[in-house]
mmCIF file of C-alpha atoms and ligand atoms in Angstrom:
data_model
loop_
_atom_site.group_PDB
_atom_site.id
_atom_site.type_symbol
_atom_site.label_atom_id
_atom_site.label_comp_id
_atom_site.label_asym_id
_atom_site.label_seq_id
_atom_site.Cartn_x
_atom_site.Cartn_y
_atom_site.Cartn_z
ATOM 1 C CA UNK A 1 -146.611 -115.825 128.585
ATOM 2 C CA UNK A 2 -147.629 -118.460 129.716
ATOM 3 C CA UNK A 3 -146.553 -118.730 134.243
ATOM 4 C CA UNK A 4 -145.499 -122.095 135.863
ATOM 5 C CA UNK A 5 -147.949 -123.684 136.826
ATOM 6 C CA UNK A 6 -148.206 -125.606 139.804
ATOM 7 C CA UNK A 7 -146.694 -128.344 139.377
ATOM 8 C CA UNK A 8 -144.428 -126.941 137.402
ATOM 9 C CA UNK A 9 -143.116 -124.813 140.812
ATOM 10 C CA UNK A 10 -143.258 -128.098 142.564
ATOM 11 C CA UNK A 11 -141.359 -130.354 140.237
ATOM 12 C CA UNK A 12 -138.597 -128.045 139.453
ATOM 13 C CA UNK A 13 -138.372 -126.794 142.574
ATOM 14 C CA UNK A 14 -135.218 -127.637 143.096
ATOM 15 C CA UNK A 15 -133.370 -125.606 139.975
ATOM 16 C CA UNK A 16 -135.918 -122.654 140.745
ATOM 17 C CA UNK A 17 -134.047 -122.018 144.028
ATOM 18 C CA UNK A 18 -130.371 -121.650 141.179
ATOM 19 C CA UNK A 19 -132.996 -120.510 138.214
ATOM 20 C CA UNK A 20 -135.792 -118.360 139.264
ATOM 21 C CA UNK A 21 -138.817 -118.821 138.076
ATOM 22 C CA UNK A 22 -138.071 -116.196 135.508
ATOM 23 C CA UNK A 23 -135.504 -118.748 134.898
ATOM 24 C CA UNK A 24 -137.098 -121.485 134.203
ATOM 25 C CA UNK A 25 -140.032 -120.350 132.699
ATOM 26 C CA UNK A 26 -137.370 -119.118 130.360
ATOM 27 C CA UNK A 27 -135.550 -122.577 129.644
ATOM 28 C CA UNK A 28 -139.407 -123.645 129.286
ATOM 29 C CA UNK A 29 -140.147 -121.399 125.904
ATOM 30 C CA UNK A 30 -136.812 -122.595 124.627
ATOM 31 C CA UNK A 31 -137.006 -124.827 121.541
ATOM 32 C CA UNK A 32 -133.824 -127.002 121.347
ATOM 33 C CA UNK A 33 -132.769 -128.641 118.141
ATOM 34 C CA UNK A 34 -130.237 -131.942 119.213
ATOM 35 C CA UNK A 35 -128.286 -132.735 116.402
ATOM 36 C CA UNK A 36 -127.956 -137.031 116.343
ATOM 37 C CA UNK A 37 -128.881 -139.113 119.333
ATOM 38 C CA UNK A 38 -126.030 -140.760 119.552
ATOM 39 C CA UNK A 39 -124.067 -140.351 123.489
ATOM 40 C CA UNK A 40 -123.010 -137.083 123.081
ATOM 41 C CA UNK A 41 -127.513 -136.751 121.905
ATOM 42 C CA UNK A 42 -128.528 -139.340 123.967
ATOM 43 C CA UNK A 43 -126.689 -137.272 127.315
ATOM 44 C CA UNK A 44 -127.417 -133.887 126.504
ATOM 45 C CA UNK A 45 -131.733 -134.769 125.135
ATOM 46 C CA UNK A 46 -132.410 -136.701 128.829
ATOM 47 C CA UNK A 47 -130.790 -133.722 131.039
ATOM 48 C CA UNK A 48 -132.123 -130.930 128.470
ATOM 49 C CA UNK A 49 -135.859 -132.529 129.494
ATOM 50 C CA UNK A 50 -135.347 -133.473 132.640
ATOM 51 C CA UNK A 51 -134.114 -129.568 132.628
ATOM 52 C CA UNK A 52 -137.845 -128.787 131.544
ATOM 53 C CA UNK A 53 -136.387 -127.159 127.957
ATOM 54 C CA UNK A 54 -140.312 -126.903 126.395
ATOM 55 C CA UNK A 55 -138.918 -128.516 122.778
ATOM 56 C CA UNK A 56 -136.903 -130.854 122.504
ATOM 57 C CA UNK A 57 -136.442 -131.576 118.061
ATOM 58 C CA UNK A 58 -134.049 -134.644 117.961
ATOM 59 C CA UNK A 59 -133.128 -135.956 114.271
ATOM 60 C CA UNK A 60 -130.853 -138.687 114.127
ATOM 61 C CA UNK A 61 -131.218 -141.414 110.916
ATOM 62 C CA UNK A 62 -130.245 -145.010 112.250
ATOM 63 C CA UNK A 63 -131.371 -147.474 113.950
ATOM 64 C CA UNK A 64 -130.545 -148.447 117.492
ATOM 65 C CA UNK A 65 -127.264 -150.805 117.135
ATOM 66 C CA UNK A 66 -125.914 -153.272 120.161
ATOM 67 C CA UNK A 67 -122.774 -151.582 120.245
ATOM 68 C CA UNK A 68 -124.538 -147.956 121.403
ATOM 69 C CA UNK A 69 -125.072 -149.823 124.524
ATOM 70 C CA UNK A 70 -121.856 -148.881 126.110
ATOM 71 C CA UNK A 71 -122.527 -145.304 126.011
ATOM 72 C CA UNK A 72 -126.301 -144.156 124.828
ATOM 73 C CA UNK A 73 -128.048 -144.147 127.803
ATOM 74 C CA UNK A 74 -131.941 -143.087 126.344
ATOM 75 C CA UNK A 75 -132.003 -146.884 124.887
ATOM 76 C CA UNK A 76 -132.368 -150.521 126.326
ATOM 77 C CA UNK A 77 -131.170 -153.915 125.326
ATOM 78 C CA UNK A 78 -135.124 -154.647 123.763
ATOM 79 C CA UNK A 79 -134.958 -151.496 121.448
ATOM 80 C CA UNK A 80 -132.305 -152.527 119.312
ATOM 81 C CA UNK A 81 -133.452 -152.029 115.860
ATOM 82 C CA UNK A 82 -135.688 -149.410 116.956
ATOM 83 C CA UNK A 83 -134.580 -145.813 114.782
ATOM 84 C CA UNK A 84 -133.511 -144.215 117.546
ATOM 85 C CA UNK A 85 -134.918 -141.285 117.211
ATOM 86 C CA UNK A 86 -138.766 -141.937 118.066
ATOM 87 C CA UNK A 87 -137.065 -144.389 120.465
ATOM 88 C CA UNK A 88 -135.646 -141.486 121.796
ATOM 89 C CA UNK A 89 -139.026 -139.488 121.863
ATOM 90 C CA UNK A 90 -140.573 -142.098 123.671
ATOM 91 C CA UNK A 91 -138.121 -142.150 126.841
ATOM 92 C CA UNK A 92 -138.011 -138.414 126.802
ATOM 93 C CA UNK A 93 -141.443 -137.815 127.425
ATOM 94 C CA UNK A 94 -141.245 -140.875 129.725
ATOM 95 C CA UNK A 95 -138.482 -138.847 131.526
ATOM 96 C CA UNK A 96 -141.001 -135.725 131.282
ATOM 97 C CA UNK A 97 -144.117 -135.468 129.468
ATOM 98 C CA UNK A 98 -144.747 -132.500 129.301
ATOM 99 C CA UNK A 99 -142.139 -130.843 127.300
ATOM 100 C CA UNK A 100 -143.154 -131.476 123.210
ATOM 101 C CA UNK A 101 -140.332 -133.968 121.650
ATOM 102 C CA UNK A 102 -140.357 -134.164 118.199
ATOM 103 C CA UNK A 103 -138.593 -137.160 116.684
ATOM 104 C CA UNK A 104 -137.165 -136.702 113.219
ATOM 105 C CA UNK A 105 -135.503 -139.758 111.624
ATOM 106 C CA UNK A 106 -133.318 -137.776 108.958
ATOM 107 C CA UNK A 107 -129.246 -137.964 107.683
ATOM 108 C CA UNK A 108 -128.236 -133.738 108.293
ATOM 109 C CA UNK A 109 -127.517 -133.448 104.858
ATOM 110 C CA UNK A 110 -131.239 -134.785 102.849
ATOM 111 C CA UNK A 111 -133.079 -132.368 104.447
ATOM 112 C CA UNK A 112 -131.794 -128.163 103.558
ATOM 113 C CA UNK A 113 -129.594 -127.857 107.184
ATOM 114 C CA UNK A 114 -131.917 -124.702 106.925
ATOM 115 C CA UNK A 115 -135.264 -126.597 107.534
ATOM 116 C CA UNK A 116 -134.310 -128.546 109.823
ATOM 117 C CA UNK A 117 -133.322 -125.234 112.771
ATOM 118 C CA UNK A 118 -136.741 -123.883 111.833
ATOM 119 C CA UNK A 119 -138.712 -122.917 114.940
ATOM 120 C CA UNK A 120 -135.735 -123.623 116.642
ATOM 121 C CA UNK A 121 -133.264 -121.258 119.664
ATOM 122 C CA UNK A 122 -130.200 -123.340 120.237
ATOM 123 C CA UNK A 123 -129.089 -126.137 117.710
ATOM 124 C CA UNK A 124 -126.834 -129.221 121.042
ATOM 125 C CA UNK A 125 -124.205 -130.773 118.604
ATOM 126 C CA UNK A 126 -124.286 -134.708 119.191
ATOM 127 C CA UNK A 127 -123.158 -135.419 116.082
ATOM 128 C CA UNK A 128 -120.692 -138.037 114.659
ATOM 129 C CA UNK A 129 -119.142 -136.166 111.964
ATOM 130 C CA UNK A 130 -117.478 -132.875 110.295
ATOM 131 C CA UNK A 131 -119.143 -133.083 107.415
ATOM 132 C CA UNK A 132 -122.948 -132.899 109.056
ATOM 133 C CA UNK A 133 -121.604 -130.674 111.604
ATOM 134 C CA UNK A 134 -120.727 -128.188 108.814
ATOM 135 C CA UNK A 135 -124.261 -128.174 107.661
ATOM 136 C CA UNK A 136 -126.023 -127.734 110.643
ATOM 137 C CA UNK A 137 -123.165 -125.281 112.046
ATOM 138 C CA UNK A 138 -122.898 -122.656 108.913
ATOM 139 C CA UNK A 139 -126.997 -123.159 108.369
ATOM 140 C CA UNK A 140 -127.400 -121.728 112.753
ATOM 141 C CA UNK A 141 -124.324 -119.280 112.497
ATOM 142 C CA UNK A 142 -126.612 -117.673 109.046
ATOM 143 C CA UNK A 143 -129.965 -118.044 110.790
ATOM 144 C CA UNK A 144 -128.435 -116.180 113.990
ATOM 145 C CA UNK A 145 -128.565 -119.326 116.310
ATOM 146 C CA UNK A 146 -126.226 -120.551 118.524
ATOM 147 C CA UNK A 147 -124.331 -123.662 118.063
ATOM 148 C CA UNK A 148 -123.117 -125.852 121.305
ATOM 149 C CA UNK A 149 -120.754 -127.907 119.760
ATOM 150 C CA UNK A 150 -119.785 -131.147 121.559
ATOM 151 C CA UNK A 151 -117.110 -134.156 120.377
ATOM 152 C CA UNK A 152 -115.238 -137.229 121.802
ATOM 153 C CA UNK A 153 -112.689 -139.638 121.413
ATOM 154 C CA UNK A 154 -111.637 -142.241 123.995
ATOM 155 C CA UNK A 155 -111.110 -140.578 127.389
ATOM 156 C CA UNK A 156 -111.075 -136.813 124.990
ATOM 157 C CA UNK A 157 -113.726 -133.778 124.977
ATOM 158 C CA UNK A 158 -113.927 -130.998 123.189
ATOM 159 C CA UNK A 159 -116.364 -128.195 123.469
ATOM 160 C CA UNK A 160 -116.935 -124.568 121.889
ATOM 161 C CA UNK A 161 -120.235 -123.258 121.963
ATOM 162 C CA UNK A 162 -120.034 -121.545 118.808
ATOM 163 C CA UNK A 163 -122.695 -117.993 119.032
ATOM 164 C CA UNK A 164 -123.914 -116.619 115.428
ATOM 165 C CA UNK A 165 -122.125 -112.839 114.575
ATOM 166 C CA UNK A 166 -119.537 -113.577 116.718
ATOM 167 C CA UNK A 167 -115.588 -115.979 116.196
ATOM 168 C CA UNK A 168 -114.362 -118.842 115.724
ATOM 169 C CA UNK A 169 -116.897 -120.742 113.760
ATOM 170 C CA UNK A 170 -116.595 -124.639 114.006
ATOM 171 C CA UNK A 171 -114.458 -123.962 110.484
ATOM 172 C CA UNK A 172 -112.370 -121.730 112.345
ATOM 173 C CA UNK A 173 -111.467 -124.758 114.941
ATOM 174 C CA UNK A 174 -111.995 -127.534 113.133
ATOM 175 C CA UNK A 175 -110.292 -126.015 109.596
ATOM 176 C CA UNK A 176 -109.607 -129.447 108.310
ATOM 177 C CA UNK A 177 -111.330 -132.452 109.922
ATOM 178 C CA UNK A 178 -110.987 -135.714 110.729
ATOM 179 C CA UNK A 179 -111.548 -139.068 108.767
ATOM 180 C CA UNK A 180 -114.811 -140.044 109.405
ATOM 181 C CA UNK A 181 -113.921 -143.821 111.143
ATOM 182 C CA UNK A 182 -115.393 -145.311 114.135
ATOM 183 C CA UNK A 183 -114.167 -143.400 116.828
ATOM 184 C CA UNK A 184 -113.124 -145.489 119.811
ATOM 185 C CA UNK A 185 -115.412 -144.245 122.842
ATOM 186 C CA UNK A 186 -116.124 -145.007 126.214
ATOM 187 C CA UNK A 187 -118.987 -143.433 127.774
ATOM 188 C CA UNK A 188 -118.751 -141.463 130.168
ATOM 189 C CA UNK A 189 -116.767 -139.100 128.042
ATOM 190 C CA UNK A 190 -120.278 -138.684 126.233
ATOM 191 C CA UNK A 191 -121.743 -138.536 129.376
ATOM 192 C CA UNK A 192 -119.144 -134.947 130.602
ATOM 193 C CA UNK A 193 -119.417 -134.055 127.085
ATOM 194 C CA UNK A 194 -123.178 -134.007 126.990
ATOM 195 C CA UNK A 195 -123.563 -132.534 130.010
ATOM 196 C CA UNK A 196 -120.990 -129.739 129.621
ATOM 197 C CA UNK A 197 -122.994 -128.889 125.881
ATOM 198 C CA UNK A 198 -126.861 -128.690 128.821
ATOM 199 C CA UNK A 199 -125.022 -126.336 131.118
ATOM 200 C CA UNK A 200 -124.082 -124.284 127.976
ATOM 201 C CA UNK A 201 -127.529 -124.894 126.895
ATOM 202 C CA UNK A 202 -129.368 -123.887 130.165
ATOM 203 C CA UNK A 203 -126.576 -120.564 130.439
ATOM 204 C CA UNK A 204 -127.851 -119.462 127.202
ATOM 205 C CA UNK A 205 -131.435 -119.730 127.658
ATOM 206 C CA UNK A 206 -130.934 -117.854 131.122
ATOM 207 C CA UNK A 207 -129.292 -115.242 130.038
ATOM 208 C CA UNK A 208 -126.554 -116.543 132.917
ATOM 209 C CA UNK A 209 -122.539 -116.421 133.013
ATOM 210 C CA UNK A 210 -120.503 -116.927 129.871
ATOM 211 C CA UNK A 211 -121.452 -118.830 127.120
ATOM 212 C CA UNK A 212 -117.684 -121.368 126.585
ATOM 213 C CA UNK A 213 -117.920 -119.125 123.568
ATOM 214 C CA UNK A 214 -113.912 -117.262 122.786
ATOM 215 C CA UNK A 215 -112.311 -120.120 123.216
ATOM 216 C CA UNK A 216 -112.368 -124.473 123.067
ATOM 217 C CA UNK A 217 -112.910 -125.872 126.270
ATOM 218 C CA UNK A 218 -111.093 -129.790 126.470
ATOM 219 C CA UNK A 219 -111.932 -132.157 128.887
ATOM 220 C CA UNK A 220 -109.048 -135.159 129.384
ATOM 221 C CA UNK A 221 -110.512 -137.502 131.764
ATOM 222 C CA UNK A 222 -107.176 -139.703 132.196
ATOM 223 C CA UNK A 223 -105.594 -136.156 134.015
ATOM 224 C CA UNK A 224 -108.876 -134.993 135.517
ATOM 225 C CA UNK A 225 -107.858 -131.798 133.989
ATOM 226 C CA UNK A 226 -109.571 -129.166 131.591
ATOM 227 C CA UNK A 227 -108.227 -126.605 129.106
ATOM 228 C CA UNK A 228 -109.169 -124.061 127.692
ATOM 229 C CA UNK A 229 -107.673 -123.494 124.200
ATOM 230 C CA UNK A 230 -107.358 -119.618 122.874
ATOM 231 C CA UNK A 231 -108.461 -120.596 119.343
ATOM 232 C CA UNK A 232 -108.242 -117.105 116.335
ATOM 233 C CA UNK A 233 -110.293 -116.927 113.698
ATOM 234 C CA UNK A 234 -109.588 -117.854 110.191
ATOM 235 C CA UNK A 235 -108.286 -115.005 107.912
ATOM 236 C CA UNK A 236 -109.501 -116.598 104.896
ATOM 237 C CA UNK A 237 -112.896 -118.703 106.985
ATOM 238 C CA UNK A 238 -116.067 -118.141 104.588
ATOM 239 C CA UNK A 239 -118.991 -118.706 107.342
ATOM 240 C CA UNK A 240 -117.399 -115.899 110.061
ATOM 241 C CA UNK A 241 -114.862 -114.036 107.844
ATOM 242 C CA UNK A 242 -117.280 -111.804 105.660
ATOM 243 C CA UNK A 243 -119.690 -109.789 109.557
ATOM 244 C CA UNK A 244 -119.562 -107.251 111.972
ATOM 245 C CA UNK A 245 -118.413 -109.218 115.197
ATOM 246 C CA UNK A 246 -119.495 -108.815 118.551
ATOM 247 C CA UNK A 247 -117.447 -110.036 121.846
ATOM 248 C CA UNK A 248 -119.716 -112.108 123.641
ATOM 249 C CA UNK A 249 -121.067 -110.831 126.839
ATOM 250 C CA UNK A 250 -122.853 -112.266 129.713
ATOM 251 C CA UNK A 251 -126.368 -111.223 127.689
ATOM 252 C CA UNK A 252 -128.397 -113.438 126.445
ATOM 253 C CA UNK A 253 -128.189 -113.800 123.355
ATOM 254 C CA UNK A 254 -131.828 -114.572 122.143
ATOM 255 C CA UNK B 1 -85.525 -118.124 123.017
ATOM 256 C CA UNK B 2 -88.161 -119.912 124.998
ATOM 257 C CA UNK B 3 -90.933 -121.702 123.578
ATOM 258 C CA UNK B 4 -94.088 -122.417 125.837
ATOM 259 C CA UNK B 5 -95.657 -126.256 124.047
ATOM 260 C CA UNK B 6 -99.114 -127.757 124.969
ATOM 261 C CA UNK B 7 -100.017 -130.419 123.839
ATOM 262 C CA UNK B 8 -103.934 -131.529 123.889
ATOM 263 C CA UNK B 9 -106.820 -135.085 123.395
ATOM 264 C CA UNK B 10 -104.627 -138.402 121.983
ATOM 265 C CA UNK B 11 -101.539 -136.705 121.445
ATOM 266 C CA UNK B 12 -101.228 -136.919 125.583
ATOM 267 C CA UNK B 13 -101.415 -141.146 124.621
ATOM 268 C CA UNK B 14 -97.468 -140.114 123.123
ATOM 269 C CA UNK B 15 -95.811 -136.936 124.320
ATOM 270 C CA UNK B 16 -96.028 -134.598 128.037
ATOM 271 C CA UNK B 17 -98.992 -132.214 128.152
ATOM 272 C CA UNK B 18 -96.905 -128.982 128.668
ATOM 273 C CA UNK B 19 -93.857 -128.627 128.945
ATOM 274 C CA UNK B 20 -90.696 -125.365 127.839
ATOM 275 C CA UNK B 21 -88.245 -125.721 124.942
ATOM 276 C CA UNK B 22 -85.277 -123.572 124.054
ATOM 277 C CA UNK B 23 -84.693 -122.873 120.293
ATOM 278 C CA UNK B 24 -81.951 -120.683 118.716
ATOM 279 C CA UNK B 25 -82.742 -117.978 116.916
ATOM 280 C CA UNK B 26 -84.548 -118.228 113.386
ATOM 281 C CA UNK B 27 -85.908 -122.087 114.565
ATOM 282 C CA UNK B 28 -89.540 -122.374 113.212
ATOM 283 C CA UNK B 29 -92.108 -125.184 113.800
ATOM 284 C CA UNK B 30 -90.494 -127.607 111.131
ATOM 285 C CA UNK B 31 -87.439 -127.282 113.948
ATOM 286 C CA UNK B 32 -90.044 -127.133 116.575
ATOM 287 C CA UNK B 33 -91.751 -130.269 115.148
ATOM 288 C CA UNK B 34 -87.991 -132.123 114.596
ATOM 289 C CA UNK B 35 -87.174 -132.069 118.171
ATOM 290 C CA UNK B 36 -90.552 -133.300 119.056
ATOM 291 C CA UNK B 37 -90.893 -136.237 116.760
ATOM 292 C CA UNK B 38 -87.605 -137.887 118.145
ATOM 293 C CA UNK B 39 -88.009 -137.107 121.713
ATOM 294 C CA UNK B 40 -91.436 -138.516 121.769
ATOM 295 C CA UNK B 41 -91.687 -142.242 119.590
ATOM 296 C CA UNK B 42 -94.955 -142.721 118.373
ATOM 297 C CA UNK B 43 -95.789 -138.555 117.550
ATOM 298 C CA UNK B 44 -94.250 -138.179 114.074
ATOM 299 C CA UNK B 45 -96.320 -141.408 113.122
ATOM 300 C CA UNK B 46 -99.660 -139.278 114.663
ATOM 301 C CA UNK B 47 -98.464 -136.541 112.870
ATOM 302 C CA UNK B 48 -96.757 -136.803 109.264
ATOM 303 C CA UNK B 49 -98.471 -138.408 106.213
ATOM 304 C CA UNK B 50 -95.316 -138.835 105.542
ATOM 305 C CA UNK B 51 -92.191 -136.736 106.249
ATOM 306 C CA UNK B 52 -92.142 -132.955 105.613
ATOM 307 C CA UNK B 53 -95.986 -134.020 105.104
ATOM 308 C CA UNK B 54 -97.797 -132.825 108.467
ATOM 309 C CA UNK B 55 -101.652 -134.754 108.040
ATOM 310 C CA UNK B 56 -103.487 -131.874 107.121
ATOM 311 C CA UNK B 57 -105.822 -132.538 110.667
ATOM 312 C CA UNK B 58 -103.891 -132.078 112.962
ATOM 313 C CA UNK B 59 -103.962 -127.969 113.893
ATOM 314 C CA UNK B 60 -100.980 -126.282 115.075
ATOM 315 C CA UNK B 61 -101.351 -122.931 116.563
ATOM 316 C CA UNK B 62 -99.434 -120.290 117.182
ATOM 317 C CA UNK B 63 -100.840 -117.623 120.422
ATOM 318 C CA UNK B 64 -104.039 -119.039 119.172
ATOM 319 C CA UNK B 65 -103.301 -118.664 114.781
ATOM 320 C CA UNK B 66 -103.211 -122.378 113.337
ATOM 321 C CA UNK B 67 -99.715 -121.751 111.618
ATOM 322 C CA UNK B 68 -101.607 -123.133 108.252
ATOM 323 C CA UNK B 69 -103.124 -119.938 107.603
ATOM 324 C CA UNK B 70 -99.632 -118.450 108.803
ATOM 325 C CA UNK B 71 -96.232 -119.875 106.506
ATOM 326 C CA UNK B 72 -97.080 -123.514 107.594
ATOM 327 C CA UNK B 73 -93.562 -125.477 109.153
ATOM 328 C CA UNK B 74 -91.339 -122.219 107.940
ATOM 329 C CA UNK B 75 -93.424 -119.965 110.470
ATOM 330 C CA UNK B 76 -90.809 -118.591 112.654
ATOM 331 C CA UNK B 77 -90.493 -118.691 116.103
ATOM 332 C CA UNK B 78 -90.384 -115.969 118.630
ATOM 333 C CA UNK B 79 -89.342 -115.773 122.373
ATOM 334 C CA UNK B 80 -92.677 -116.545 124.333
ATOM 335 C CA UNK B 81 -94.771 -118.612 121.573
ATOM 336 C CA UNK B 82 -97.355 -120.865 122.915
ATOM 337 C CA UNK B 83 -97.311 -123.090 120.849
ATOM 338 C CA UNK B 84 -100.569 -126.052 121.424
ATOM 339 C CA UNK B 85 -100.269 -129.265 119.481
ATOM 340 C CA UNK B 86 -104.322 -129.797 118.902
ATOM 341 C CA UNK B 87 -106.271 -133.129 117.222
ATOM 342 C CA UNK B 88 -109.859 -132.276 116.810
ATOM 343 C CA UNK B 89 -112.253 -135.071 118.370
ATOM 344 C CA UNK B 90 -114.849 -135.936 116.172
ATOM 345 C CA UNK B 91 -117.169 -138.285 117.676
ATOM 346 C CA UNK B 92 -120.408 -138.659 119.415
HETATM 347 ZN ZN1 ZN C 1 -114.621 -119.539 110.981
#
């Protein structure tokens, strides 16, 4: 396994002081899928690229619109009309040319979810609707890949790292999704939640700390308050209801 | 008996974040929601599609268990219960 180059040791010096050279190498070996290149996805992708995740595959079907610019920090006014995935890839490459970025302009559901996550170690959920989240989260659970769920509305956000072979899965947390609509969002909330999601990815990649995996983490930006909400598995869950369970530990998952 | 109620996300725009409530024996989730919707203006509209019909995406957790998979609105309250009212957010 490749060790860090002299340039990498310098580039990542401040975070090697936190995660160690070993941890930085693990981050470099981790292949991330970022599903959705909107508010959460662009925040997560930017911090993941800066942290040095070796491969970032970023999927989004859309082109950039003016209304994206209050929160989707990878894009500029001149990018309006361009495909999000390709534009995001260029911005990420400009941020860190030493990582591989794979843009995919496609909607979840048009390609089999298993193909989208092939070769991937961790999924970051930057999607804006639950039907797409369930397709990807179900596939990730079955393929043994952690799915770092995030969602936002207004000043509120939620995060849960769904670990395969454990519970609850995303279906247990959100058994009945809210109707799909244009969600009111303030840009800073996608920044907060996208950063928490990358924090989870760094913890999983390096085996640091405990993931947010046996509860839902909720953020309230109005009251500057976060809460942990314990959610039990749904007894009839068709995703996580049939397998053997493991209690999440601080060990590296993969 | 005493029940602790916690509200999350957008529900906090119409009600307090957390508080205790007292109920007589035999009270249910239905009793609790009737009291809450009377106390907090706007909550009924957020929670119910029609009188007696909860919006299905509204999660009501009794000690972490979704009452939808217990006895729904008829789920009994017990002393010391923590009831969480949680509308999942969806945006990205
Ligand atoms: Zn489940």
